[in-house]
Amino acid sequence: MQQTRFSANSEGSPAQGDRTVFRSLLFDTDDKNQVGETDGTCTTTTVENGGAEECVVTYTLAGGRLSVQGMVFGVLTTGRPTLPPPSFDNAITGGTGEFDQARGQVHADTIGTGKRRCTIDLDR
Protein backbone atom coordinates (compact mmCIF):
# COMPACT_ATOMS: atom_id res chain seq x y z
CA MET A 1 0.00 0.00 0.00
CA GLN A 2 1.19 3.47 -0.84
CA GLN A 3 -0.17 6.15 1.50
CA THR A 4 0.62 9.80 2.09
CA ARG A 5 -0.91 12.09 4.74
CA PHE A 6 -1.14 15.83 4.20
CA SER A 7 -1.62 17.83 7.39
CA ALA A 8 -3.86 20.90 7.50
CA ASN A 9 -2.11 21.93 10.73
CA SER A 10 1.35 23.48 10.41
CA GLU A 11 2.28 21.86 13.75
CA GLY A 12 1.57 18.42 12.28
CA SER A 13 -0.98 17.30 14.87
CA PRO A 14 -4.23 15.88 13.43
CA ALA A 15 -6.77 18.51 12.39
CA GLN A 16 -9.99 18.85 10.47
CA GLY A 17 -9.08 18.99 6.79
CA ASP A 18 -6.14 16.56 6.95
CA ARG A 19 -6.06 14.42 3.83
CA THR A 20 -4.81 10.92 3.16
CA VAL A 21 -4.15 9.78 -0.41
CA PHE A 22 -3.64 6.09 -1.05
CA ARG A 23 -3.26 3.33 -3.61
CA SER A 24 -3.25 -0.39 -2.93
CA LEU A 25 -3.36 -3.62 -4.89
CA LEU A 26 -6.27 -6.06 -4.52
CA PHE A 27 -5.66 -9.82 -4.41
CA ASP A 28 -7.95 -12.86 -4.45
CA THR A 29 -8.90 -14.72 -1.27
CA ASP A 30 -5.75 -16.87 -1.55
CA ASP A 31 -3.65 -13.69 -1.69
CA LYS A 32 -1.90 -15.01 -4.83
CA ASN A 33 -3.47 -13.33 -7.86
CA GLN A 34 -3.88 -9.60 -8.27
CA VAL A 35 -7.51 -8.85 -9.18
CA GLY A 36 -7.43 -5.05 -9.16
CA GLU A 37 -6.46 -1.97 -7.22
CA THR A 38 -7.92 0.81 -5.11
CA ASP A 39 -7.17 4.50 -5.35
CA GLY A 40 -8.68 7.11 -3.09
CA THR A 41 -8.63 9.98 -0.67
CA CYS A 42 -9.88 10.42 2.89
CA THR A 43 -10.44 13.79 4.54
CA THR A 44 -10.52 14.20 8.33
CA THR A 45 -13.86 15.67 9.36
CA THR A 46 -13.34 15.61 13.14
CA VAL A 47 -10.57 14.80 15.60
CA GLU A 48 -12.90 14.51 18.63
CA ASN A 49 -14.07 11.14 20.01
CA GLY A 50 -11.53 9.06 18.07
CA GLY A 51 -11.78 11.07 14.88
CA ALA A 52 -13.57 10.46 11.60
CA GLU A 53 -12.75 10.63 7.91
CA GLU A 54 -14.90 10.80 4.81
CA CYS A 55 -13.44 8.67 2.03
CA VAL A 56 -13.94 8.49 -1.73
CA VAL A 57 -12.42 5.38 -3.34
CA THR A 58 -12.33 3.78 -6.79
CA TYR A 59 -11.98 0.00 -7.02
CA THR A 60 -10.57 -0.98 -10.42
CA LEU A 61 -11.45 -4.59 -11.27
CA ALA A 62 -11.63 -6.73 -14.39
CA GLY A 63 -14.75 -5.58 -16.18
CA GLY A 64 -14.95 -2.06 -14.80
CA ARG A 65 -14.69 0.24 -11.82
CA LEU A 66 -16.69 0.69 -8.64
CA SER A 67 -17.17 4.07 -6.97
CA VAL A 68 -17.30 3.83 -3.17
CA GLN A 69 -17.89 6.51 -0.56
CA GLY A 70 -18.44 6.74 3.18
CA MET A 71 -17.20 7.42 6.67
CA VAL A 72 -14.48 5.72 8.70
CA PHE A 73 -14.73 6.30 12.46
CA GLY A 74 -12.13 5.83 15.19
CA VAL A 75 -9.21 6.75 12.95
CA LEU A 76 -7.28 8.56 15.71
CA THR A 77 -6.02 7.44 19.10
CA THR A 78 -4.01 9.67 21.42
CA GLY A 79 -3.97 12.32 18.69
CA ARG A 80 -2.31 10.05 16.10
CA PRO A 81 -3.63 7.81 13.30
CA THR A 82 -4.91 4.49 14.64
CA LEU A 83 -2.83 1.47 13.69
CA PRO A 84 -4.28 -0.83 12.61
CA PRO A 85 -7.21 1.22 11.31
CA PRO A 86 -10.70 0.13 12.37
CA SER A 87 -13.13 -1.91 10.25
CA PHE A 88 -15.66 0.01 8.19
CA ASP A 89 -18.55 -0.26 5.72
CA ASN A 90 -18.87 2.14 2.79
CA ALA A 91 -21.55 2.49 0.11
CA ILE A 92 -21.09 1.57 -3.54
CA THR A 93 -22.44 4.64 -5.34
CA GLY A 94 -22.00 3.54 -8.95
CA GLY A 95 -19.62 2.07 -11.45
CA THR A 96 -18.54 1.57 -15.03
CA GLY A 97 -18.53 -1.37 -17.45
CA GLU A 98 -19.99 -4.50 -15.83
CA PHE A 99 -20.61 -2.41 -12.70
CA ASP A 100 -22.68 0.31 -14.43
CA GLN A 101 -25.30 1.57 -11.95
CA ALA A 102 -23.95 -0.78 -9.25
CA ARG A 103 -25.18 -0.43 -5.68
CA GLY A 104 -24.22 -2.24 -2.50
CA GLN A 105 -21.45 -1.94 0.06
CA VAL A 106 -17.79 -2.68 0.73
CA HIS A 107 -16.80 -4.03 4.14
CA ALA A 108 -13.12 -3.73 5.13
CA ASP A 109 -11.33 -5.43 8.02
CA THR A 110 -7.68 -4.93 8.95
CA ILE A 111 -6.06 -8.39 8.97
CA GLY A 112 -2.38 -7.42 9.28
CA THR A 113 0.03 -4.51 9.08
CA GLY A 114 -0.89 -2.58 5.94
CA LYS A 115 -3.28 -5.37 4.94
CA ARG A 116 -7.07 -5.33 4.72
CA ARG A 117 -9.70 -7.80 3.63
CA CYS A 118 -12.33 -6.09 1.47
CA THR A 119 -15.65 -7.83 0.87
CA ILE A 120 -17.71 -6.38 -1.97
CA ASP A 121 -21.46 -7.00 -1.75
CA LEU A 122 -23.28 -5.98 -4.93
CA ASP A 123 -27.04 -5.42 -5.08
CA ARG A 124 -28.12 -6.19 -8.63
XYZ file of N, CA, C and O in Angstrom:
496
model
N 0.841 -1.177 0.000
C 0.000 0.000 0.000
C 0.882 1.235 0.000
O 1.853 1.304 0.739
N 0.530 2.170 -0.832
C 1.190 3.471 -0.836
C 0.224 4.452 -0.192
O -0.956 4.489 -0.557
N 0.703 5.228 0.783
C -0.170 6.150 1.496
C 0.612 7.384 1.902
O 1.734 7.277 2.402
N 0.005 8.544 1.697
C 0.619 9.805 2.092
C -0.415 10.641 2.825
O -1.555 10.766 2.370
N -0.031 11.187 3.976
C -0.910 12.091 4.739
C -0.440 13.523 4.546
O 0.755 13.798 4.598
N -1.400 14.399 4.338
C -1.137 15.826 4.203
C -1.841 16.531 5.351
O -3.062 16.456 5.475
N -1.074 17.207 6.191
C -1.617 17.834 7.391
C -2.115 19.242 7.092
O -1.441 20.030 6.432
N -3.308 19.555 7.607
C -3.856 20.904 7.495
C -3.298 21.806 8.593
O -3.432 23.020 8.538
N -2.636 21.212 9.580
C -2.110 21.932 10.730
C -0.596 22.059 10.569
O 0.106 21.055 10.469
N -0.085 23.275 10.591
C 1.351 23.479 10.406
C 2.187 22.812 11.501
O 3.358 22.531 11.297
N 1.571 22.542 12.666
C 2.282 21.863 13.753
C 2.324 20.347 13.549
O 3.022 19.642 14.269
N 1.554 19.843 12.589
C 1.574 18.424 12.281
C 0.611 17.566 13.076
O 0.429 16.405 12.762
N -0.025 18.118 14.123
C -0.981 17.304 14.867
C -2.271 17.188 14.056
O -2.589 18.055 13.250
N -3.024 16.085 14.220
C -4.230 15.879 13.430
C -5.209 17.037 13.555
O -5.390 17.605 14.634
N -5.837 17.388 12.433
C -6.769 18.508 12.394
C -7.822 18.252 11.325
O -7.601 17.489 10.371
N -8.956 18.907 11.499
C -9.987 18.852 10.471
C -9.386 19.343 9.159
O -8.688 20.352 9.128
N -9.632 18.617 8.091
C -9.078 18.988 6.787
C -7.834 18.209 6.393
O -7.384 18.309 5.246
N -7.262 17.434 7.327
C -6.140 16.563 6.949
C -6.610 15.650 5.824
O -7.771 15.255 5.767
N -5.702 15.283 4.953
C -6.056 14.422 3.830
C -5.077 13.268 3.724
O -3.882 13.444 3.902
N -5.611 12.097 3.435
C -4.809 10.919 3.157
C -5.091 10.496 1.727
O -6.249 10.397 1.318
N -4.037 10.265 0.966
C -4.152 9.783 -0.410
C -3.504 8.409 -0.446
O -2.419 8.226 0.092
N -4.179 7.442 -1.075
C -3.637 6.090 -1.051
C -3.908 5.334 -2.344
O -4.782 5.681 -3.128
N -3.129 4.291 -2.523
C -3.265 3.330 -3.614
C -2.852 1.980 -3.053
O -1.864 1.871 -2.329
N -3.630 0.961 -3.362
C -3.255 -0.385 -2.932
C -3.704 -1.403 -3.970
O -4.632 -1.159 -4.743
N -3.025 -2.534 -3.980
C -3.357 -3.624 -4.886
C -4.372 -4.543 -4.217
O -4.334 -4.745 -3.005
N -5.272 -5.111 -5.011
C -6.267 -6.059 -4.515
C -5.910 -7.459 -4.994
O -5.575 -7.642 -6.167
N -5.974 -8.434 -4.087
C -5.656 -9.819 -4.406
C -6.853 -10.710 -4.105
O -7.729 -10.353 -3.318
N -6.879 -11.892 -4.697
C -7.952 -12.857 -4.454
C -7.873 -13.370 -3.022
O -6.967 -13.020 -2.263
N -8.831 -14.232 -2.657
C -8.902 -14.715 -1.269
C -7.690 -15.548 -0.871
O -7.389 -15.671 0.314
N -6.973 -16.112 -1.847
C -5.753 -16.867 -1.550
C -4.532 -15.967 -1.454
O -3.440 -16.430 -1.161
N -4.719 -14.675 -1.743
C -3.645 -13.686 -1.689
C -2.535 -13.999 -2.701
O -1.375 -13.689 -2.470
N -2.898 -14.630 -3.832
C -1.899 -15.012 -4.825
C -2.023 -14.249 -6.134
O -1.023 -13.940 -6.769
N -3.254 -13.970 -6.562
C -3.473 -13.332 -7.859
C -4.026 -11.928 -7.683
O -5.029 -11.736 -6.988
N -3.372 -10.963 -8.315
C -3.878 -9.599 -8.266
C -5.159 -9.528 -9.089
O -5.201 -9.976 -10.228
N -6.223 -8.957 -8.491
C -7.505 -8.853 -9.175
C -7.908 -7.402 -9.438
O -8.929 -7.147 -10.059
N -7.109 -6.457 -8.939
C -7.431 -5.050 -9.158
C -6.615 -4.156 -8.272
O -5.570 -4.542 -7.744
N -7.113 -2.937 -8.104
C -6.457 -1.973 -7.216
C -7.477 -0.974 -6.703
O -8.583 -0.867 -7.234
N -7.103 -0.279 -5.644
C -7.920 0.808 -5.107
C -7.094 2.082 -5.144
O -5.874 2.056 -4.964
N -7.774 3.171 -5.377
C -7.171 4.500 -5.345
C -8.174 5.413 -4.674
O -9.373 5.351 -4.986
N -7.715 6.252 -3.739
C -8.684 7.110 -3.091
C -8.081 8.167 -2.194
O -6.861 8.262 -2.037
N -8.991 8.941 -1.619
C -8.625 9.982 -0.670
C -9.582 9.935 0.517
O -10.746 9.585 0.369
N -9.067 10.276 1.680
C -9.881 10.422 2.886
C -9.557 11.783 3.493
O -8.390 12.171 3.564
N -10.598 12.480 3.922
C -10.436 13.794 4.541
C -10.939 13.732 5.976
O -12.062 13.268 6.224
N -10.123 14.182 6.926
C -10.516 14.203 8.328
C -11.628 15.222 8.519
O -11.481 16.392 8.134
N -12.740 14.771 9.105
C -13.864 15.672 9.358
C -13.945 16.081 10.821
O -14.498 17.128 11.133
N -13.403 15.252 11.725
C -13.344 15.607 13.141
C -12.200 14.853 13.809
O -11.862 13.755 13.389
N -11.606 15.468 14.823
C -10.566 14.797 15.600
C -11.084 14.415 16.990
O -10.401 13.733 17.732
N -12.313 14.848 17.333
C -12.898 14.505 18.628
C -13.400 13.061 18.625
O -13.738 12.505 17.580
N -13.481 12.471 19.823
C -14.071 11.135 20.014
C -13.483 10.073 19.082
O -14.211 9.278 18.507
N -12.185 10.067 18.905
C -11.533 9.058 18.072
C -11.376 9.450 16.621
O -10.761 8.742 15.849
N -11.940 10.570 16.237
C -11.778 11.067 14.881
C -12.653 10.370 13.861
O -13.191 9.292 14.095
N -12.802 11.021 12.709
C -13.572 10.457 11.603
C -13.039 11.026 10.301
O -12.542 12.152 10.250
N -13.142 10.211 9.256
C -12.747 10.628 7.910
C -13.854 10.279 6.933
O -14.529 9.263 7.095
N -14.025 11.123 5.920
C -14.902 10.804 4.809
C -14.020 10.391 3.653
O -13.051 11.081 3.319
N -14.308 9.234 3.059
C -13.444 8.665 2.025
C -14.187 8.487 0.707
O -15.366 8.144 0.683
N -13.467 8.730 -0.382
C -13.944 8.488 -1.733
C -12.910 7.591 -2.396
O -11.733 7.955 -2.478
N -13.348 6.397 -2.843
C -12.424 5.380 -3.336
C -12.936 4.798 -4.647
O -14.139 4.602 -4.818
N -12.009 4.500 -5.560
C -12.326 3.778 -6.787
C -11.665 2.409 -6.731
O -10.465 2.313 -6.486
N -12.472 1.372 -6.921
C -11.983 -0.003 -7.017
C -11.930 -0.350 -8.498
O -12.970 -0.369 -9.165
N -10.742 -0.590 -9.025
C -10.575 -0.977 -10.421
C -10.442 -2.484 -10.484
O -9.522 -3.061 -9.893
N -11.388 -3.138 -11.174
C -11.446 -4.595 -11.267
C -11.582 -4.986 -12.738
O -11.901 -4.145 -13.582
N -11.383 -6.256 -13.037
C -11.634 -6.729 -14.395
C -13.106 -6.450 -14.707
O -13.976 -6.759 -13.899
N -13.372 -5.845 -15.804
C -14.752 -5.583 -16.185
C -15.251 -4.194 -15.863
O -16.340 -3.811 -16.273
N -14.500 -3.420 -15.082
C -14.946 -2.060 -14.799
C -14.450 -1.533 -13.470
O -13.571 -2.113 -12.835
N -15.063 -0.430 -13.075
C -14.689 0.235 -11.821
C -15.911 0.412 -10.936
O -17.020 0.596 -11.433
N -15.665 0.397 -9.629
C -16.693 0.689 -8.638
C -16.347 1.991 -7.932
O -15.191 2.195 -7.530
N -17.329 2.855 -7.761
C -17.167 4.073 -6.972
C -17.727 3.810 -5.585
O -18.859 3.320 -5.449
N -16.929 4.127 -4.549
C -17.301 3.827 -3.169
C -17.074 5.073 -2.327
O -16.087 5.791 -2.517
N -17.986 5.312 -1.392
C -17.891 6.510 -0.565
C -18.452 6.227 0.813
O -19.387 5.440 0.963
N -17.879 6.876 1.835
C -18.437 6.741 3.178
C -17.498 7.210 4.264
O -16.420 7.745 4.001
N -17.925 6.980 5.494
C -17.196 7.422 6.674
C -16.399 6.269 7.285
O -16.813 5.114 7.221
N -15.271 6.640 7.886
C -14.483 5.722 8.697
C -14.323 6.404 10.060
O -13.840 7.540 10.128
N -14.771 5.732 11.113
C -14.728 6.300 12.463
C -13.623 5.656 13.279
O -13.198 4.538 13.002
N -13.156 6.364 14.304
C -12.126 5.828 15.193
C -10.754 5.782 14.549
O -9.963 4.890 14.819
N -10.471 6.752 13.690
C -9.205 6.751 12.947
C -8.048 7.354 13.732
O -6.902 7.295 13.293
N -8.336 7.936 14.904
C -7.282 8.556 15.709
C -7.311 8.015 17.135
O -8.373 7.839 17.717
N -6.149 7.740 17.681
C -6.017 7.443 19.103
C -4.863 8.277 19.630
O -3.852 8.435 18.955
N -5.028 8.815 20.784
C -4.014 9.671 21.418
C -3.468 10.706 20.442
O -2.269 10.991 20.412
N -4.375 11.254 19.595
C -3.969 12.318 18.693
C -3.161 11.869 17.494
O -2.598 12.684 16.776
N -3.075 10.586 17.243
C -2.310 10.055 16.104
C -3.181 9.071 15.335
O -4.119 8.494 15.883
N -2.857 8.810 14.058
C -3.625 7.814 13.303
C -3.604 6.454 13.986
O -2.585 6.022 14.505
N -4.761 5.797 14.017
C -4.912 4.486 14.636
C -4.264 3.410 13.774
O -4.508 3.339 12.578
N -3.435 2.595 14.382
C -2.827 1.466 13.685
C -3.079 0.203 14.487
O -2.705 0.159 15.652
N -3.705 -0.821 13.958
C -4.283 -0.828 12.612
C -5.579 -0.032 12.588
O -6.225 0.138 13.615
N -5.963 0.462 11.403
C -7.206 1.221 11.309
C -8.417 0.325 11.596
O -8.346 -0.894 11.414
N -9.519 0.913 12.043
C -10.703 0.127 12.372
C -11.413 -0.410 11.117
O -11.189 0.074 10.009
N -12.280 -1.405 11.330
C -13.126 -1.912 10.249
C -14.141 -0.844 9.856
O -14.464 0.039 10.650
N -14.648 -0.949 8.633
C -15.663 0.008 8.187
C -16.503 -0.582 7.065
O -16.138 -1.568 6.436
N -17.662 0.038 6.834
C -18.554 -0.263 5.720
C -18.787 1.027 4.959
O -19.099 2.055 5.571
N -18.614 0.979 3.638
C -18.868 2.140 2.786
C -19.807 1.747 1.661
O -19.867 0.580 1.257
N -20.541 2.731 1.144
C -21.546 2.494 0.113
C -20.936 2.488 -1.287
O -20.079 3.316 -1.606
N -21.406 1.557 -2.109
C -21.089 1.573 -3.538
C -22.080 2.540 -4.170
O -23.300 2.347 -4.069
N -21.579 3.583 -4.802
C -22.438 4.641 -5.337
C -22.586 4.587 -6.853
O -23.314 5.378 -7.424
N -21.889 3.666 -7.500
C -21.997 3.539 -8.953
C -20.812 2.788 -9.502
O -19.998 2.242 -8.769
N -20.720 2.772 -10.825
C -19.618 2.067 -11.447
C -19.622 2.225 -12.950
O -20.460 2.923 -13.522
N -18.661 1.545 -13.579
C -18.537 1.567 -15.032
C -18.463 0.130 -15.537
O -18.220 -0.811 -14.768
N -18.627 -0.043 -16.849
C -18.527 -1.372 -17.447
C -19.547 -2.316 -16.846
O -20.730 -1.987 -16.737
N -19.098 -3.509 -16.444
C -19.995 -4.495 -15.833
C -20.653 -3.985 -14.551
O -21.648 -4.539 -14.096
N -20.098 -2.939 -13.960
C -20.607 -2.407 -12.701
C -21.436 -1.139 -12.895
O -21.723 -0.422 -11.934
N -21.849 -0.851 -14.142
C -22.680 0.312 -14.434
C -23.930 0.300 -13.545
O -24.608 -0.722 -13.449
N -24.171 1.389 -12.860
C -25.300 1.574 -11.947
C -25.268 0.624 -10.741
O -26.296 0.327 -10.146
N -24.091 0.136 -10.391
C -23.954 -0.776 -9.249
C -24.337 -0.084 -7.950
O -24.144 1.122 -7.773
N -24.887 -0.864 -7.039
C -25.181 -0.429 -5.677
C -24.787 -1.566 -4.738
O -24.707 -2.718 -5.136
N -24.590 -1.235 -3.488
C -24.217 -2.236 -2.498
C -23.291 -1.622 -1.486
O -23.353 -0.420 -1.211
N -22.385 -2.450 -0.939
C -21.448 -1.942 0.055
C -20.136 -2.694 -0.006
O -20.056 -3.800 -0.528
N -19.104 -2.061 0.554
C -17.793 -2.681 0.732
C -17.520 -2.705 2.228
O -17.641 -1.680 2.909
N -17.199 -3.887 2.745
C -16.803 -4.025 4.142
C -15.306 -4.281 4.166
O -14.802 -5.122 3.422
N -14.578 -3.560 5.023
C -13.124 -3.731 5.126
C -12.730 -4.030 6.568
O -13.181 -3.359 7.490
N -11.904 -5.064 6.731
C -11.326 -5.430 8.023
C -9.814 -5.405 7.900
O -9.266 -5.888 6.908
N -9.133 -4.870 8.910
C -7.681 -4.934 8.947
C -7.297 -6.329 9.421
O -7.757 -6.786 10.462
N -6.449 -7.017 8.632
C -6.062 -8.386 8.969
C -4.557 -8.522 9.170
O -4.058 -9.608 9.413
N -3.824 -7.420 9.082
C -2.381 -7.422 9.283
C -1.845 -6.026 9.032
O -2.575 -5.139 8.604
N -0.573 -5.817 9.300
C 0.034 -4.508 9.084
C -0.046 -4.141 7.609
O 0.470 -4.852 6.764
N -0.742 -3.031 7.313
C -0.888 -2.577 5.937
C -1.712 -3.513 5.077
O -1.643 -3.445 3.854
N -2.531 -4.376 5.705
C -3.276 -5.373 4.942
C -4.732 -5.402 5.404
O -5.009 -5.526 6.593
N -5.646 -5.292 4.428
C -7.074 -5.334 4.716
C -7.757 -6.388 3.878
O -7.319 -6.685 2.775
N -8.831 -6.919 4.401
C -9.704 -7.805 3.629
C -10.930 -6.983 3.264
O -11.652 -6.504 4.145
N -11.170 -6.828 1.964
C -12.332 -6.093 1.471
C -13.340 -7.091 0.912
O -12.989 -7.918 0.065
N -14.567 -6.992 1.372
C -15.646 -7.826 0.869
C -16.620 -6.920 0.142
O -17.160 -5.983 0.737
N -16.829 -7.191 -1.138
C -17.710 -6.376 -1.969
C -19.040 -7.098 -2.103
O -19.097 -8.234 -2.582
N -20.113 -6.454 -1.637
C -21.460 -7.004 -1.748
C -22.247 -6.142 -2.725
O -22.570 -4.988 -2.427
N -22.534 -6.702 -3.895
C -23.280 -5.979 -4.926
C -24.765 -6.291 -4.835
O -25.145 -7.450 -4.694
N -25.592 -5.257 -4.933
C -27.037 -5.425 -5.082
C -27.328 -5.259 -6.565
O -27.053 -4.216 -7.138
N -27.845 -6.261 -7.182
C -28.122 -6.185 -8.634
C -29.591 -6.262 -8.884
O -30.328 -6.880 -8.283
